[in-house]
CSV table of C-alpha atoms and ligand atoms in Angstrom, one decimal:
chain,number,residue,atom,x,y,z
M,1,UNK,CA,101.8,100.8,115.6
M,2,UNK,CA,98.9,98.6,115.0
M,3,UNK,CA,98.5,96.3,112.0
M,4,UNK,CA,95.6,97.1,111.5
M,5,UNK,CA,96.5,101.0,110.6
M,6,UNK,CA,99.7,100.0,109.1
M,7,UNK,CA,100.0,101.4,105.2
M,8,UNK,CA,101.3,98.6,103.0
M,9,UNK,CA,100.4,95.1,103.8
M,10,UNK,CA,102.0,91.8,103.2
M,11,UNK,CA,101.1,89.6,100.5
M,12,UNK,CA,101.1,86.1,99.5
M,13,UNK,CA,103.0,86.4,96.0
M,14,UNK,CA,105.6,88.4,94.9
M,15,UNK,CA,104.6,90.3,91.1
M,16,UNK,CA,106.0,87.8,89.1
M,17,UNK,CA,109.1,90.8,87.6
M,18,UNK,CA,110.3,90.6,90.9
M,19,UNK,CA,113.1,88.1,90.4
M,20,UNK,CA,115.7,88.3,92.9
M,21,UNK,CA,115.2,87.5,96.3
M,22,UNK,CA,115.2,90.8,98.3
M,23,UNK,CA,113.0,92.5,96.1
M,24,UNK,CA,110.3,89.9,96.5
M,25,UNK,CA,111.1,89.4,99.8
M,26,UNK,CA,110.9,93.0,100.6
M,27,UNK,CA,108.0,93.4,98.1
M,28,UNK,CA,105.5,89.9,99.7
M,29,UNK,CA,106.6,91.7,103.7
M,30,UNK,CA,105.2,95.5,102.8
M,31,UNK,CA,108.5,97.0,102.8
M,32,UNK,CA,108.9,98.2,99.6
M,33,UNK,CA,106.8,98.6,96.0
M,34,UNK,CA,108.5,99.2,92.6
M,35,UNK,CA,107.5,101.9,90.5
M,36,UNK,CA,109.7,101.2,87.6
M,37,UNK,CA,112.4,98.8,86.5
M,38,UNK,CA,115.2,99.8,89.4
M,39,UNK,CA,113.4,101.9,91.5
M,40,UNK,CA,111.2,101.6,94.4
M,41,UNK,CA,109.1,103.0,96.8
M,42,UNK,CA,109.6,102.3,100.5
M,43,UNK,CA,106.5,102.4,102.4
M,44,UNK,CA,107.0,103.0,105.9
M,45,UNK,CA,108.1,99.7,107.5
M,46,UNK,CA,110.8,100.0,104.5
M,47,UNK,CA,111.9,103.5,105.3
M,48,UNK,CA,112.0,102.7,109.2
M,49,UNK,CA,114.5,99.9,108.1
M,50,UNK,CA,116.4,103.1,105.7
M,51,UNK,CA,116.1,105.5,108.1
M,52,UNK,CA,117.9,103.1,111.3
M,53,UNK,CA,120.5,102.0,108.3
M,54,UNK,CA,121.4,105.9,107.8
M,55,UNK,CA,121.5,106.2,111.4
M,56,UNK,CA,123.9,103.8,112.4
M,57,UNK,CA,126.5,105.3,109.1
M,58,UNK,CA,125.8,109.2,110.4
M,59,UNK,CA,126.7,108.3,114.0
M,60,UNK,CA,129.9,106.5,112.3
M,61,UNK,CA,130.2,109.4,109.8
M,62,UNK,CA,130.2,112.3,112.9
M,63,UNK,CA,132.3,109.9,115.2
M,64,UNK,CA,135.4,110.5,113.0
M,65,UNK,CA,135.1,114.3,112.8
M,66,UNK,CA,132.2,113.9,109.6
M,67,UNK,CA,130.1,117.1,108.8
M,68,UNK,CA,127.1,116.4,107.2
M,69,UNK,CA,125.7,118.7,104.6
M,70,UNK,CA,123.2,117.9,101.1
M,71,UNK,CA,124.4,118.7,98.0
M,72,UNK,CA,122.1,118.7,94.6
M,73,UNK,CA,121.4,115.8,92.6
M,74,UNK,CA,120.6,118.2,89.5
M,75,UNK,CA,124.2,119.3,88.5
M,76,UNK,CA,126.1,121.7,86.0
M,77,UNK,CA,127.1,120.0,83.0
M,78,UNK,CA,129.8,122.5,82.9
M,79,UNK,CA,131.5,120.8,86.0
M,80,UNK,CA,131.3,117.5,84.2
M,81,UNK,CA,132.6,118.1,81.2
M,82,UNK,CA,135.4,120.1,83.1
M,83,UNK,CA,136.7,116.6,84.3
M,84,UNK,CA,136.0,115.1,81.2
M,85,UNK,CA,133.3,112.7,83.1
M,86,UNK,CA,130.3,114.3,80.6
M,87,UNK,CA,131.4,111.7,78.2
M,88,UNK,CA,133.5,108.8,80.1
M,89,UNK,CA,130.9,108.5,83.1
M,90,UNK,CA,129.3,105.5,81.3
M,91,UNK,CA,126.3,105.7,83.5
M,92,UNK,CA,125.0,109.6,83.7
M,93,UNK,CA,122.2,110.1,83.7
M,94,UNK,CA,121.2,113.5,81.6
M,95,UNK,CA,117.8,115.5,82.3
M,96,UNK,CA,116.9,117.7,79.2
M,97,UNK,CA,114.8,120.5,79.7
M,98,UNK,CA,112.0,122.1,77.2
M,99,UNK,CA,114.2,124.6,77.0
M,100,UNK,CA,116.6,122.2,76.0
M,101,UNK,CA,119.5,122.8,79.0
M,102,UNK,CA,120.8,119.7,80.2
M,103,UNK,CA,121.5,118.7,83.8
M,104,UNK,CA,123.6,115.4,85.0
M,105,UNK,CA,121.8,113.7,87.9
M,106,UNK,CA,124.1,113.1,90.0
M,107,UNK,CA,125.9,109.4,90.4
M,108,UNK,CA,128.0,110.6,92.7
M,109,UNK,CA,129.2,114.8,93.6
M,110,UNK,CA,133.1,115.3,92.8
M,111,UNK,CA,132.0,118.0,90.5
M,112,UNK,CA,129.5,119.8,93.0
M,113,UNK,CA,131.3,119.5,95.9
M,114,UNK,CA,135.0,120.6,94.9
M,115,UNK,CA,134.0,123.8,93.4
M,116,UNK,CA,131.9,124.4,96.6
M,117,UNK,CA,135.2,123.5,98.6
M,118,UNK,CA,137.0,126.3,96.7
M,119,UNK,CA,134.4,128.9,97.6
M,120,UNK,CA,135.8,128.3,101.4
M,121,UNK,CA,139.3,127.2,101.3
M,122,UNK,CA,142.3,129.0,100.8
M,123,UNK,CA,145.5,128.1,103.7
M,124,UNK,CA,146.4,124.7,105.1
M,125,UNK,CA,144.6,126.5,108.0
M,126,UNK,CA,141.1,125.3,106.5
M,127,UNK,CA,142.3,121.7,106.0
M,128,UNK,CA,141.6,118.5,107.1
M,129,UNK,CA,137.8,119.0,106.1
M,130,UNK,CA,135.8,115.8,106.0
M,131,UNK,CA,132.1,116.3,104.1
M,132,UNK,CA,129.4,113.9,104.1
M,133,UNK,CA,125.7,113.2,102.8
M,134,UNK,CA,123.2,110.6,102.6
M,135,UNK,CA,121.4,111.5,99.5
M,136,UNK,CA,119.4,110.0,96.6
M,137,UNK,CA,121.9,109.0,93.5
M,138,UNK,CA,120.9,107.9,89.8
M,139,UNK,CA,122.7,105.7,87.8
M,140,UNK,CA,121.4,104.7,84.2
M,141,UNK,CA,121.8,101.3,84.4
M,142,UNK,CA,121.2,98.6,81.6
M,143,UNK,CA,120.0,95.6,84.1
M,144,UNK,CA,118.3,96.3,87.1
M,145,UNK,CA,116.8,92.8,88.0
M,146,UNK,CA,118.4,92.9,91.4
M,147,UNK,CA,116.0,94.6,93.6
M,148,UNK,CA,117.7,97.7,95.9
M,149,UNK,CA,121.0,95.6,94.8
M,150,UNK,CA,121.2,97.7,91.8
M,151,UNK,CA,118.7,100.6,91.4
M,152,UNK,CA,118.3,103.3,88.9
M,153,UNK,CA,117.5,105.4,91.7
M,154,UNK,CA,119.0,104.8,94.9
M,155,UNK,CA,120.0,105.9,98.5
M,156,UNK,CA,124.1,106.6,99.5
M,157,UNK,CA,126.1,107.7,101.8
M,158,UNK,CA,129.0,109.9,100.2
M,159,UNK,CA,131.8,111.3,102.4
M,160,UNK,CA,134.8,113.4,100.8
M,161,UNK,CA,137.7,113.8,102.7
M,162,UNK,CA,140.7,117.4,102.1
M,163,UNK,CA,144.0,117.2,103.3
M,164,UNK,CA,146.9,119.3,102.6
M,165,UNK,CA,149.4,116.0,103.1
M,166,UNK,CA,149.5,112.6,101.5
M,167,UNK,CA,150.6,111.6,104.9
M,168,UNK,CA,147.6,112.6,106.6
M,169,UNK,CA,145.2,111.2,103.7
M,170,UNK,CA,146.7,107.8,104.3
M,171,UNK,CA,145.9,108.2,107.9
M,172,UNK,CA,142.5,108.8,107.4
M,173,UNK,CA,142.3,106.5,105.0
M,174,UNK,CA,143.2,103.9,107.3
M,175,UNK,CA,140.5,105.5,110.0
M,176,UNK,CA,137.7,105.2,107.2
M,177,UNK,CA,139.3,101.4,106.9
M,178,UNK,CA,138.2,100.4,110.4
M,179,UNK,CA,135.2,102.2,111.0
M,180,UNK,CA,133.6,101.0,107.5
M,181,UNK,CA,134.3,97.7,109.5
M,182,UNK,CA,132.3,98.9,112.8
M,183,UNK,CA,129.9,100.3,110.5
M,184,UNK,CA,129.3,97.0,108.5
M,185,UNK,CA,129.0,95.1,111.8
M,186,UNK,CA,126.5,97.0,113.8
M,187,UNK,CA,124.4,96.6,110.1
M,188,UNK,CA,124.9,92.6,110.8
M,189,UNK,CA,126.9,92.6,107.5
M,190,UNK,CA,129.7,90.6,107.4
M,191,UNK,CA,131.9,92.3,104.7
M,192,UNK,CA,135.3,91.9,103.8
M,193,UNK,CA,137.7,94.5,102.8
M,194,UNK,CA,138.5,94.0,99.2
M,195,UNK,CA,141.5,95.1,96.9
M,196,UNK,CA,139.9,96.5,93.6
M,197,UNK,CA,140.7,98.8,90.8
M,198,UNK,CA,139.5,102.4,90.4
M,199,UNK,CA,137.2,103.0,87.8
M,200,UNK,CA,137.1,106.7,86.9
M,201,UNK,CA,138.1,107.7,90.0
M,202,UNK,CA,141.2,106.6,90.5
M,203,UNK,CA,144.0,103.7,90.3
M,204,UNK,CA,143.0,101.2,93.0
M,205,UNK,CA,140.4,101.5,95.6
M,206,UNK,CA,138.6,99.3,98.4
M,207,UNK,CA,135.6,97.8,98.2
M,208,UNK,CA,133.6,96.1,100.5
M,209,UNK,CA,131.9,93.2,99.8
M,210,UNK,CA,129.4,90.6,101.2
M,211,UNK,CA,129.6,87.2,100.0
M,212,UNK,CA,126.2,86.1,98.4
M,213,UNK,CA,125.1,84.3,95.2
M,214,UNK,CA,123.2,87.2,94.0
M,215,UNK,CA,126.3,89.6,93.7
M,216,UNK,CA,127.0,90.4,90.6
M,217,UNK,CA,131.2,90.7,91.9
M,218,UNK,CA,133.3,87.8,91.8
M,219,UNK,CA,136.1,88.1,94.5
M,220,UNK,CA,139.1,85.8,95.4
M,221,UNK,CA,139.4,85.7,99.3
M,222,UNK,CA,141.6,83.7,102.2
M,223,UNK,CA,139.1,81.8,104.5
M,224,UNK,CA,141.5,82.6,107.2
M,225,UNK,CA,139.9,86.4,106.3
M,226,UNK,CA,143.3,88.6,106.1
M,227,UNK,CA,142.7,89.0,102.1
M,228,UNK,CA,140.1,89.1,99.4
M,229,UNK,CA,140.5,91.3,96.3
M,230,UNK,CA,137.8,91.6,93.2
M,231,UNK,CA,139.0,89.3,90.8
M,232,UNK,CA,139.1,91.9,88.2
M,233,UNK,CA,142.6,92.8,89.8
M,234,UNK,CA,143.4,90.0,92.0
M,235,UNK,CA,147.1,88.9,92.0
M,236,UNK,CA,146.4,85.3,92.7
M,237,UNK,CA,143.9,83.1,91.5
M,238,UNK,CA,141.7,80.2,93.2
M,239,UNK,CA,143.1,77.8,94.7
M,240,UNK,CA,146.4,78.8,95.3
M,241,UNK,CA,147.5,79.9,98.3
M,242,UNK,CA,147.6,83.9,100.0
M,243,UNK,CA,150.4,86.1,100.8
M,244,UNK,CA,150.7,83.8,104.6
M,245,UNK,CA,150.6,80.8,102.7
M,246,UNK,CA,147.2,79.7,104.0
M,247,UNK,CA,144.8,78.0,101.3
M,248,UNK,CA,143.2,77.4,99.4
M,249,UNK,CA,142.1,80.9,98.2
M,250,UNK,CA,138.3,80.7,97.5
M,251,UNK,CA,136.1,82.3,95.0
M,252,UNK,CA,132.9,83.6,95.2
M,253,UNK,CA,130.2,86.0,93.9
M,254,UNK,CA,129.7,89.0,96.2
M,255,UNK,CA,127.6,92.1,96.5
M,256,UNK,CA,129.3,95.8,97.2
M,257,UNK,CA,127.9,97.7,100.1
M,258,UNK,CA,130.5,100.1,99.9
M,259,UNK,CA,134.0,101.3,98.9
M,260,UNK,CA,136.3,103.9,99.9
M,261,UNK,CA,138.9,105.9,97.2
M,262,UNK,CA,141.6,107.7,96.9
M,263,UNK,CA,141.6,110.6,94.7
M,264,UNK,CA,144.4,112.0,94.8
M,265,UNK,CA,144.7,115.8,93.1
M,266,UNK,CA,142.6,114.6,90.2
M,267,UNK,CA,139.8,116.6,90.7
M,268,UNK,CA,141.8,119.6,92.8
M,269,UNK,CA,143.1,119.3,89.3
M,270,UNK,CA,140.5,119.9,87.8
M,271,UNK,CA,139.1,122.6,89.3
M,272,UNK,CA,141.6,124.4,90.3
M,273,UNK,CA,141.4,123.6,94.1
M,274,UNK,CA,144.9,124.7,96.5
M,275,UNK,CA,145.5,126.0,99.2
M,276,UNK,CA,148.2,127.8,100.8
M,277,UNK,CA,151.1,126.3,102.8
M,278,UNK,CA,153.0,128.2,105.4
M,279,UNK,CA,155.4,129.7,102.8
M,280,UNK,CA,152.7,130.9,101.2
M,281,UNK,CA,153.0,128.8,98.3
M,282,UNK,CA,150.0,127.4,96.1
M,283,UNK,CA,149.4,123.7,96.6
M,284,UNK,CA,146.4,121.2,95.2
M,285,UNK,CA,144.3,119.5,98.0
M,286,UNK,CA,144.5,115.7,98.2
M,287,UNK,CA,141.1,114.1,98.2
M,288,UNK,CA,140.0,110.8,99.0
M,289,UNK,CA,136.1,109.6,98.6
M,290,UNK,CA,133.9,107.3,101.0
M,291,UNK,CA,130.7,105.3,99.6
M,292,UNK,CA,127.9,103.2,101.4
M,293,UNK,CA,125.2,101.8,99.4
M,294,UNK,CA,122.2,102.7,102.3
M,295,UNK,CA,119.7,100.9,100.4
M,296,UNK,CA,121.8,98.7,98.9
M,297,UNK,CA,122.4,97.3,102.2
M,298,UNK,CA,118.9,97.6,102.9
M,299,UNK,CA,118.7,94.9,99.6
M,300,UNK,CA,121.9,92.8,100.8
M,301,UNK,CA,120.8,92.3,104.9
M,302,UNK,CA,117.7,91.0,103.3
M,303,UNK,CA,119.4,88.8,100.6
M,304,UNK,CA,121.5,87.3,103.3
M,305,UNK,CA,119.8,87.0,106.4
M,306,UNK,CA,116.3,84.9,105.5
M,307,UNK,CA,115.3,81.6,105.7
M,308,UNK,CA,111.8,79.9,103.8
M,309,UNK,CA,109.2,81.6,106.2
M,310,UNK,CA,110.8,85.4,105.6
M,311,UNK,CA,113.2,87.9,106.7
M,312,UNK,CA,115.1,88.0,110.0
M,313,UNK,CA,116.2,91.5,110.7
M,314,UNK,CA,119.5,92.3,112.6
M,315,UNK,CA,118.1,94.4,115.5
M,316,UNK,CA,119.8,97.3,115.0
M,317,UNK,CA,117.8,97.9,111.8
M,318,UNK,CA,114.5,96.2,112.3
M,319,UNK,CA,111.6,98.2,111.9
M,320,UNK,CA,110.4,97.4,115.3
M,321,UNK,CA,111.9,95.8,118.5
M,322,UNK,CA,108.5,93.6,118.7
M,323,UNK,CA,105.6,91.6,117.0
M,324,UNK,CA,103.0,91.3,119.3
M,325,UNK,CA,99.8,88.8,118.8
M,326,UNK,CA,96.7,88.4,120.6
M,327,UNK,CA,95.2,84.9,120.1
M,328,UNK,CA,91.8,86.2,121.4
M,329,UNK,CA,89.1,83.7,119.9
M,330,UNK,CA,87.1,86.9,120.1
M,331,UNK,CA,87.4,86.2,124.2
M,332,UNK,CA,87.6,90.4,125.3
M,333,UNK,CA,90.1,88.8,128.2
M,334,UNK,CA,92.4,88.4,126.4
M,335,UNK,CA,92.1,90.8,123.7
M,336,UNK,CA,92.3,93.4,127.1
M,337,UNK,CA,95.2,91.7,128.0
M,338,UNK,CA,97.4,91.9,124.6
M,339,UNK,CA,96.0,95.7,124.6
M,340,UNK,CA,97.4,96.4,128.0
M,341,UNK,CA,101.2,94.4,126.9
M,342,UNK,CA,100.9,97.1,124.3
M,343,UNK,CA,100.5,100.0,126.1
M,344,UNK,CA,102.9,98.6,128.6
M,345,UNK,CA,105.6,97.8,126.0
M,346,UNK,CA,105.3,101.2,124.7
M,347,UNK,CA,105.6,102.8,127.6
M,348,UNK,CA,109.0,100.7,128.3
M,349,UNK,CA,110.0,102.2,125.5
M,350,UNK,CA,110.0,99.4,122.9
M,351,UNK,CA,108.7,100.0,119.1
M,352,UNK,CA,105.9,97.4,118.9
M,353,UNK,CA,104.3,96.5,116.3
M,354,UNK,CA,100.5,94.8,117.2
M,355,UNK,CA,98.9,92.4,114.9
M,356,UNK,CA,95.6,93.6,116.3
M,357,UNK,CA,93.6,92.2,113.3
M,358,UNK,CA,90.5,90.7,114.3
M,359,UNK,CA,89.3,88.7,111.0
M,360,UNK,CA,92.9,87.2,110.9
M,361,UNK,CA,93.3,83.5,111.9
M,362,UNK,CA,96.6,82.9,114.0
M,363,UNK,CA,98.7,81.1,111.6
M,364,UNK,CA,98.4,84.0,109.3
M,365,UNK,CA,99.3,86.3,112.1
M,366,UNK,CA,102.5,83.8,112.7
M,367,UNK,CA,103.1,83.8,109.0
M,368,UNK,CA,103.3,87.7,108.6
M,369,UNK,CA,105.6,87.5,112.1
M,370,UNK,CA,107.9,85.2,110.5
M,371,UNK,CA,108.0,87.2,106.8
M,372,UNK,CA,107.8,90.5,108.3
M,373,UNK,CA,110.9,89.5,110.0
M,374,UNK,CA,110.8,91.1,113.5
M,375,UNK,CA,113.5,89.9,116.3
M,376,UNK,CA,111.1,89.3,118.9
M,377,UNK,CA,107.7,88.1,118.6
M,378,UNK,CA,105.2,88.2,121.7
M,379,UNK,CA,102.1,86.2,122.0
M,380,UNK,CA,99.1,86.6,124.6
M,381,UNK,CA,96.6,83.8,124.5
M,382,UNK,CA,94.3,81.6,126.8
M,383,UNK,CA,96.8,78.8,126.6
M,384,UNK,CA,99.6,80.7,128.3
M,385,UNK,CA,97.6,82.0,131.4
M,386,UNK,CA,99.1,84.9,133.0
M,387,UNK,CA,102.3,84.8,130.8
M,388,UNK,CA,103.7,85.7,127.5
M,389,UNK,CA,105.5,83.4,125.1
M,390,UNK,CA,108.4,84.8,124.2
M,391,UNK,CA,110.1,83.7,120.7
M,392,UNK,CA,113.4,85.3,118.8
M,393,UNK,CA,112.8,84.9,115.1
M,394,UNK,CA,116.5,84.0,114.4
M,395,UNK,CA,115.4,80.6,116.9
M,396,UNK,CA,112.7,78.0,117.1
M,397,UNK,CA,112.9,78.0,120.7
M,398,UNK,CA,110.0,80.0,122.9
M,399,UNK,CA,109.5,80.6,126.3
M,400,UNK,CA,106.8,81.7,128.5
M,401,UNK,CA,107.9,84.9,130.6
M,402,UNK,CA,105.9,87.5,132.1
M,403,UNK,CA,105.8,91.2,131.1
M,404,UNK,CA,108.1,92.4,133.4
M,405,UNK,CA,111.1,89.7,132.7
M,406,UNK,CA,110.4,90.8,128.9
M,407,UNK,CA,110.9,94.2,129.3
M,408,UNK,CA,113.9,93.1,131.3
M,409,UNK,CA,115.2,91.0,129.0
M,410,UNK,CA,115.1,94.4,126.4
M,411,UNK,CA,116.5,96.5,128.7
M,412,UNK,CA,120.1,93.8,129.2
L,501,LIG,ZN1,145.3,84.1,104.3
């Protein structure tokens, strides 16, 4: 991709009703541009970032046996108030018609997705079933001054899992447990399991959460990292010591990038949902749910991983492996040169991105590098003769390789 063509350019100054940092971070880099209070547009170096996020959870998702489908985000009110959620579910949002019908937009899809579930299972024969999606959600928030940290509209994962045992539930449950760990991982998130309560759903849950100062969570959590819990519902308080006596327990705010619930019958409840076990008898279907904020975690890498000049992308969910400048001083040379690293680049395979601009000084070109965030920045000029300088983001160290050691170095 060249710069040049891009769609959505960087700027110097964040609008000033961007007030937390991944919004104007995201906002100054070209990633992303509000429309209204809590929601945003992503313009494509922001949906590249989404759409590697998404990636990374559907591989996850189909690893453990996931089977991705889309469900509706306009929903029947009749479902809702079925479970009694069409007045508890604090933030619904409800679309009115001219005609005057009302819809819920969906929040989340217990009351799509089990009355789908009926329509195909009848025996233990049809269970486990495990049923994903990565969908748009709304929520009608009060406050939404934290960027994609808390969006009207916003991107989620949602996997519901049907068993036919509690036994088998709370093995899957403990699957979900350590793959929401790879998952969190390969999105350079470091979050830790947390004990929390259930909301609507049900009586305790798990959430996970990434320590930062613009979380709007407080959780209680052992350094030692063997136990954090929200301290909404935390046994023991700050400063005293955890369950292996280590201490002292610290407390912090933290951002949730995802939980995982179980549901029990509530909903099978609800609607009605069984199946039949070998005697032929008439049993409800244990559920348990399976969130991840996608961009949420968009919001959170950002809010996390930064320093003055920008954003420093994890490479698993950069927008591009590489930054390339030309330093040309309108010499054709090397302007030939940083065309022919692109097209050799490309050809390796990489995803460049090439700051081709020619009315653009070279410090601005740096300065977009550093904001834009990219791993790897490349730079052909004079100075360097035959070779490329060669500089990670995350480091302020550079060295001067040539092509073929880069694209090396890529391919390790
Ligand atoms: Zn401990």
């Amino acid at each position: 991709m060249r710069y040049s063509a891009l769609f959505g350019k960087t700027i110097k100054d964040a609008p000033k009703d961007e007030v937390s940092k991944n919004s104007k971070l995201l906002t100054r880099s070209g990633f992303i541009r509000r429309e209204v209070s809590g929601v945003y547009n992503f313009l494509p170096l922001g949906l590249k970032v989404l759409k590697k996020i998404a990636d990374i959870v559907r591989e996850e998702m189909n690893a453990i046996g996931g089977q991705e489908l889309s469900l509706t985000a306009l929903q029947n009110k009749e479902s809702w108030q079925k479970t009694g959620r069409w007045k508890t579910f604090r933030a619904l949002m409800k679309a009115k018609t001219q005609l005057e019908t009302e819809y819920p937009l969906g929040p989340t899809h217990e009351e799509v997705i089990v009355p789908l579930v009926k329509q195909f299972v009848s025996s233990y024969k049809d269970l486990p079933l495990y049923l994903y999606q990565i969908q748009t959600k709304f929520r009608d928030e009060k406050r939404a001054k934290s960027g994609l940290l808390r969006g009207r509209e916003f991107l989620m994962k949602d996997l519901y899992s049907f068993h036919a045992q509690e036994k088998d539930f709370n093995k899957f449950y403990e699957i979900m447990k350590k793959t929401y760990k790879k998952v969190f991982e390969r999105l350079g998130l470091d979050a830790l399991e947390t004990l929390a309560g259930g909301g609507t759903f049900s009586q305790f849950s798990h959430e996970y959460q990434v320590i930062t100062d613009a979380g709007e969570d407080e959780i209680i959590y052992c350094p030692k990292g063997d136990f954090s819990a929200n301290a909404e519902v935390s046994p023991v308080k700050e400063g005293e010591a955890c369950r292996l006596g280590h201490g002292p327990l610290k407390k912090s705010k933290a951002i949730e990038v995802g939980n995982i619930f179980p549901l029990g019958t509530k909903f099978s409840d609800a609607f009605g949902l069984t199946y039949k076990n070998k005697e032929g008898k008439d049993i409800p279907v244990i559920m348990g749910c399976y969130g991840i904020g996608i961009s949420r975690v968009m919001g959170a890498i950002a809010e996390v991983h930064n320093d003055a000049k920008g954003i420093i992308w994890p490479k698993e969910v950069a927008p591009h492996d590489v930054y390339l400048i030309g330093i040309t001083n309108n010499e054709s040379r090397i302007k030939e040169r940083t065309d022919e690293a692109y097209d050799s680049l490309k050809k390796a395979g990489l995803d460049v991105l090439y700051d081709d601009r020619e009315d653009a000084a070279p410090g601005a070109k740096f300065a977009d590098a550093d904001l834009i965030g990219i791993p790897i920045r490349l730079v052909v000029s004079k100075r360097n003769e035959g070779k490329i300088e060669f500089k990670e983001r995350k480091s302020a160290k550079s060295e001067l390789l040539g092509l073929e050691e880069i694209i090396k170095k890529f391919k390790a």
